[in-house]
Tab-separated table of C-alpha atoms (C1' of nucleotides) in Angstrom:
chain	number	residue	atom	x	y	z
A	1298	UNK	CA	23.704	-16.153	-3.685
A	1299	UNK	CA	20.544	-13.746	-3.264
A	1300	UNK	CA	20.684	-10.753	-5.262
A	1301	UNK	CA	19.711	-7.698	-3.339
A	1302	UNK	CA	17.293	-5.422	-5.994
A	1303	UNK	CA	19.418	-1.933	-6.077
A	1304	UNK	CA	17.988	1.370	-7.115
A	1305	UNK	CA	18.237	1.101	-11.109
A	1306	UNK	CA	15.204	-1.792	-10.214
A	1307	UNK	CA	13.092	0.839	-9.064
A	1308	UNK	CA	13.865	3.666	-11.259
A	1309	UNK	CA	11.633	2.256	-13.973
A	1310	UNK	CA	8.157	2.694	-14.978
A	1311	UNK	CA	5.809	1.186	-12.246
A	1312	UNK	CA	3.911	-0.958	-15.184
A	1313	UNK	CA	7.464	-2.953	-15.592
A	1314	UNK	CA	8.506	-2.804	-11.902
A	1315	UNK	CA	5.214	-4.102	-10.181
A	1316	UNK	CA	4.930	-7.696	-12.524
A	1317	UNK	CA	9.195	-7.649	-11.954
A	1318	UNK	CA	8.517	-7.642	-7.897
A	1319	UNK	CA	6.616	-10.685	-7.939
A	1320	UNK	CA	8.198	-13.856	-6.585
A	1321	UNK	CA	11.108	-11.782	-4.872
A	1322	UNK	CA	11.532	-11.839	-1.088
A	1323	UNK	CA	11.108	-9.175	1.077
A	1324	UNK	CA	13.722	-8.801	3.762
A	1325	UNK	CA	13.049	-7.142	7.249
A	1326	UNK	CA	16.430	-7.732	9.713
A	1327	UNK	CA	14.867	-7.533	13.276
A	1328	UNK	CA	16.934	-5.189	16.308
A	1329	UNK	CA	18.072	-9.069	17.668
A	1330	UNK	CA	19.211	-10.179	13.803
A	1331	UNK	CA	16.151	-12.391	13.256
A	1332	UNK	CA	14.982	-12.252	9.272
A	1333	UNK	CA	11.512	-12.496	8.475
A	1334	UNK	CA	11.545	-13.183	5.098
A	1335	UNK	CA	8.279	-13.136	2.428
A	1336	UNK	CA	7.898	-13.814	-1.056
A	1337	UNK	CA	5.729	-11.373	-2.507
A	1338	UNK	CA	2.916	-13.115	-4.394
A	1339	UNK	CA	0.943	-9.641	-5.082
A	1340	UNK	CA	1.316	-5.887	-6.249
A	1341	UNK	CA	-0.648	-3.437	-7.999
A	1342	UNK	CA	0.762	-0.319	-9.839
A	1343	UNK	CA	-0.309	3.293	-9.152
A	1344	UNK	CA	1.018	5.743	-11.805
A	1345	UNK	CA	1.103	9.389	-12.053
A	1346	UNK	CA	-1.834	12.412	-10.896
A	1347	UNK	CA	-3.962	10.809	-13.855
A	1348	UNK	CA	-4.491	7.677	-12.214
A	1349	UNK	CA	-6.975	8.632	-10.299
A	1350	UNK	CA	-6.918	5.482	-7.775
A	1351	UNK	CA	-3.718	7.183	-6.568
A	1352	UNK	CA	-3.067	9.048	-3.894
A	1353	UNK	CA	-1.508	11.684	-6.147
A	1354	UNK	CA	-4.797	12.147	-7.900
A	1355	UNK	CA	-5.855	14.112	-5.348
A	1356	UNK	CA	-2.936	16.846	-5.106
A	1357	UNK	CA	0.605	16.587	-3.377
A	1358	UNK	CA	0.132	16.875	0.135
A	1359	UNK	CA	2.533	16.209	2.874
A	1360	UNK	CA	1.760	12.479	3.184
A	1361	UNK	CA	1.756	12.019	-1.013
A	1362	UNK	CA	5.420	13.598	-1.023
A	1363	UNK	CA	6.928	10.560	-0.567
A	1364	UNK	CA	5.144	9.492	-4.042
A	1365	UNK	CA	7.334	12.340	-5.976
A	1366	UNK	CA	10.179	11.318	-4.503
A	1367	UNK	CA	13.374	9.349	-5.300
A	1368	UNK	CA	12.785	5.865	-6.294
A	1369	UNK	CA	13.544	2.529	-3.837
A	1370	UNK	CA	11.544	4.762	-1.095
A	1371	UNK	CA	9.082	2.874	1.082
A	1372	UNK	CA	5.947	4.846	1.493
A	1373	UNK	CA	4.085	3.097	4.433
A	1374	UNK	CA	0.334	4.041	4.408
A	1375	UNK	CA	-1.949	3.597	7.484
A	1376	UNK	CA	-5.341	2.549	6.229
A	1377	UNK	CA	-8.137	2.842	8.586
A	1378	UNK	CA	-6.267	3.522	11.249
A	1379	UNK	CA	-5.421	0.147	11.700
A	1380	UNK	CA	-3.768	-1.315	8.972
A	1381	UNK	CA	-0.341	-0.617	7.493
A	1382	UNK	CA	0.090	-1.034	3.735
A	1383	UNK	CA	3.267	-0.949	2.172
A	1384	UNK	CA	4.131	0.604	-1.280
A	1385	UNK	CA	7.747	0.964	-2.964
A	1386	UNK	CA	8.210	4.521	-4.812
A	1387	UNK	CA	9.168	3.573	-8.546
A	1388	UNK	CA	9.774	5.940	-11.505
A	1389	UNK	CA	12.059	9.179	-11.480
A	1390	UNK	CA	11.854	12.208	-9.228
A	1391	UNK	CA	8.897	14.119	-9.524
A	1392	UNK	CA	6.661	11.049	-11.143
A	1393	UNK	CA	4.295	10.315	-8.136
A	1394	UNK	CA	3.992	6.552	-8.962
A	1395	UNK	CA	4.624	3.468	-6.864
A	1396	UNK	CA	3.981	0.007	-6.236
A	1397	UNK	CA	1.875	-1.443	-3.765
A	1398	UNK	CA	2.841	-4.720	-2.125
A	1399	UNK	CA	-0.326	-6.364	-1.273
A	1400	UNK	CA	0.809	-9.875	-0.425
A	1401	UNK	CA	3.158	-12.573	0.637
A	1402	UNK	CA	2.594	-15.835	-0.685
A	1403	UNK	CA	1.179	-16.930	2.451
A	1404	UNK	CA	-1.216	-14.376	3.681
A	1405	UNK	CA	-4.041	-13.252	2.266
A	1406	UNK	CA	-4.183	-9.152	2.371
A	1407	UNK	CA	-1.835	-6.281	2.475
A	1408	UNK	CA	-2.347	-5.477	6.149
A	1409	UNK	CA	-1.516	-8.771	7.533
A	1410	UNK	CA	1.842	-8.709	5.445
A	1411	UNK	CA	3.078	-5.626	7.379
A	1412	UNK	CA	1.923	-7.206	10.182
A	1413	UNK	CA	3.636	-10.422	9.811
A	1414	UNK	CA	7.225	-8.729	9.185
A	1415	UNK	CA	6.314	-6.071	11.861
A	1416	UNK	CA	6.259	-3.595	9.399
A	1417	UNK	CA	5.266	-0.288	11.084
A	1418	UNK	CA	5.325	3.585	10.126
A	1419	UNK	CA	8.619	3.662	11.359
A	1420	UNK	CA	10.359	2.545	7.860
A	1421	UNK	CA	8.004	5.616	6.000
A	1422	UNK	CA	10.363	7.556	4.056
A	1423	UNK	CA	13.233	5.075	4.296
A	1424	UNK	CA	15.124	3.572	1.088
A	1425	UNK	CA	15.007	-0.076	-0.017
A	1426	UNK	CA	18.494	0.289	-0.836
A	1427	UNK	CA	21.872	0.421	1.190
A	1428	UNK	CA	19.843	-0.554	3.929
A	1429	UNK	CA	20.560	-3.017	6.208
A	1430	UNK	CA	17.120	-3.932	8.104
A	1431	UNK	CA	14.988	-4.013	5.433
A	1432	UNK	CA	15.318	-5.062	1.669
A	1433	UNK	CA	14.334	-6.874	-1.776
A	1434	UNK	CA	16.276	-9.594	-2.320
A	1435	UNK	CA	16.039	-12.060	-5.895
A	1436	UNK	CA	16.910	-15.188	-5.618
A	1437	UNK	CA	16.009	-16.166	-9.401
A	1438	UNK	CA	12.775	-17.693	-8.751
A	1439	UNK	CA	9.932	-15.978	-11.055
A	1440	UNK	CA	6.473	-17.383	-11.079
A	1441	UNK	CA	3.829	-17.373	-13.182
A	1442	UNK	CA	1.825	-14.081	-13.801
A	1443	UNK	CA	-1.539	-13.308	-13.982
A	1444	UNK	CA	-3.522	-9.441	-14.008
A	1445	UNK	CA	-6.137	-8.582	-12.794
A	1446	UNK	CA	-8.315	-5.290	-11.747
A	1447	UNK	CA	-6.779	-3.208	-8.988
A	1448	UNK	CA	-9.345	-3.741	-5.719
A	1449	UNK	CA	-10.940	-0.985	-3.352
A	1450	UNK	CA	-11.021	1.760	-5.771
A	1451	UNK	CA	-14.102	2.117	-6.635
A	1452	UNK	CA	-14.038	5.792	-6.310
A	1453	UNK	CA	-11.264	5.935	-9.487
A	1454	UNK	CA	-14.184	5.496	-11.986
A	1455	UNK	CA	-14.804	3.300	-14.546
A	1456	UNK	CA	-11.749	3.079	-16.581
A	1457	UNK	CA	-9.030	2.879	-13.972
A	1458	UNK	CA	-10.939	0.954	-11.907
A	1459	UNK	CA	-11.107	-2.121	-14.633
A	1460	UNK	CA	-7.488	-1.105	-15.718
A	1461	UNK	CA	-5.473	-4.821	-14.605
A	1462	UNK	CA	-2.400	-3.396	-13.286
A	1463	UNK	CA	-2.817	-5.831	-10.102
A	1464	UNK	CA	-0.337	-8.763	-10.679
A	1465	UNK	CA	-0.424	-11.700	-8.832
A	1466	UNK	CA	1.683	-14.882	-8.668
A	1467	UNK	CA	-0.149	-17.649	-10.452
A	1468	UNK	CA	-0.589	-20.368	-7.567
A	1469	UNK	CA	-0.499	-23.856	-8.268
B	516	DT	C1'	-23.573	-8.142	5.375
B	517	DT	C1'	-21.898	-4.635	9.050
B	518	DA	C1'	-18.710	-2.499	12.809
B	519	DG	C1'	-14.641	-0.734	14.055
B	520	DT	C1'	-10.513	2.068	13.794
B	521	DG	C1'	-7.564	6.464	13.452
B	522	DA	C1'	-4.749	9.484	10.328
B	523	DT	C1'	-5.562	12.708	6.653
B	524	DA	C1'	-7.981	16.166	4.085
B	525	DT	C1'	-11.488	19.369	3.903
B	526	DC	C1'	-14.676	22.206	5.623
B	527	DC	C1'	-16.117	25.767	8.786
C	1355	DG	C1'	-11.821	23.502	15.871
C	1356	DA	C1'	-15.060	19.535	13.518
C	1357	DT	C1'	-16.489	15.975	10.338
C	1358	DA	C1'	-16.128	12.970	6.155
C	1359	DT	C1'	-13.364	9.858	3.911
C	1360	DC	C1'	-10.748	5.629	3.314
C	1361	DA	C1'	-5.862	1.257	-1.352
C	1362	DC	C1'	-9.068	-3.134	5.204
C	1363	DT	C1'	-10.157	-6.984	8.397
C	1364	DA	C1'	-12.877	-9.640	11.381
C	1365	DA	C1'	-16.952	-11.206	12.961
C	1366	DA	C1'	-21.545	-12.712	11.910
DNA sequence: TTAGTGATATCC
DNA sequence: GATATCACTAAA
């Protein structure tokens, strides 16, 4: 029996919540009761104003809100115009970190994850928890780790941009 | 490598 | 109001 993640997962530090996410299955219900159902094989932690690859670096603004928010809250972020990524707000109130789910284990970038579970901005703002279309579910499977440098920051400078809080699911 | 895409933030 | 930026992808 799947273990659905409740809100004590989230209300951690990022650093121990984004490695923790990896190999558990993201859950999106459909209107018609279909699941679409993927394991998340990448994340990448953004913590706090200081980091300065978050979007909190740059001052609270309406669209960073979300980031000082309660924890378990998906923060949906359209990228380009085109391309939804999906983050997961971690840490208490008022800490503007979160997690960014980059991957499945089957597609290659975070875009084309949203995409494949029909992830849209309509779930911005909502909670991962009590929530019966979308979810995190464990189901005791926990792959391999490995870190590596966060991607597409190069505007963070040089120590936060070679800072490895990108974890990905060793493949084999 | 480069184009394209559109919301957000920042500058008048 | 206008423009510069951007945590990407696809096509070449």
């Amino acid at each position: 029996m799947n273990k659905r993640l409740g809100i004590e997962f989230f209300r951690r530090d990022c650093l121990e919540v984004a490695p923790e996410l990896i190999g558990k299955i993201l859950v999106h219900r459909l209107a018609d009761g279909t699941e679409l159902r993927e394991r998340i094989a990448e994340t990448e932690a953004y913590r706090g104003e200081e980091d300065l690859a978050c979007h909190a670096s740059k001052g609270r603004t309406p669209r960073t809100e979300l980031l000082y928010g309660e924890a378990g809250v998906i923060y949906i972020y359209l990228c380009y115009g085109m391309h939804w990524l999906m983050n997961v707000i971690t840490g208490e109130n008022g800490q503007p970190q979160g997690v960014l789910i980059r991957a499945g284990e089957v597609h290659s970038g975070p875009a084309k994850l949203t995409k494949a579970l029909r992830i849209n901005g309509d779930f911005n703002g909502q909670p991962f928890c009590g929530n019966d279309e979308i979810w995190i579910e464990d189901d005791g499977f926990s792959p391999k780790l490995k870190t590596a440098p966060r991607v597409g920051i190069d505007y963070a400078g040089e120590y936060w941009k070679n800072i490895e809080w990108r974890f990905i699911a060793e493949e084999e």
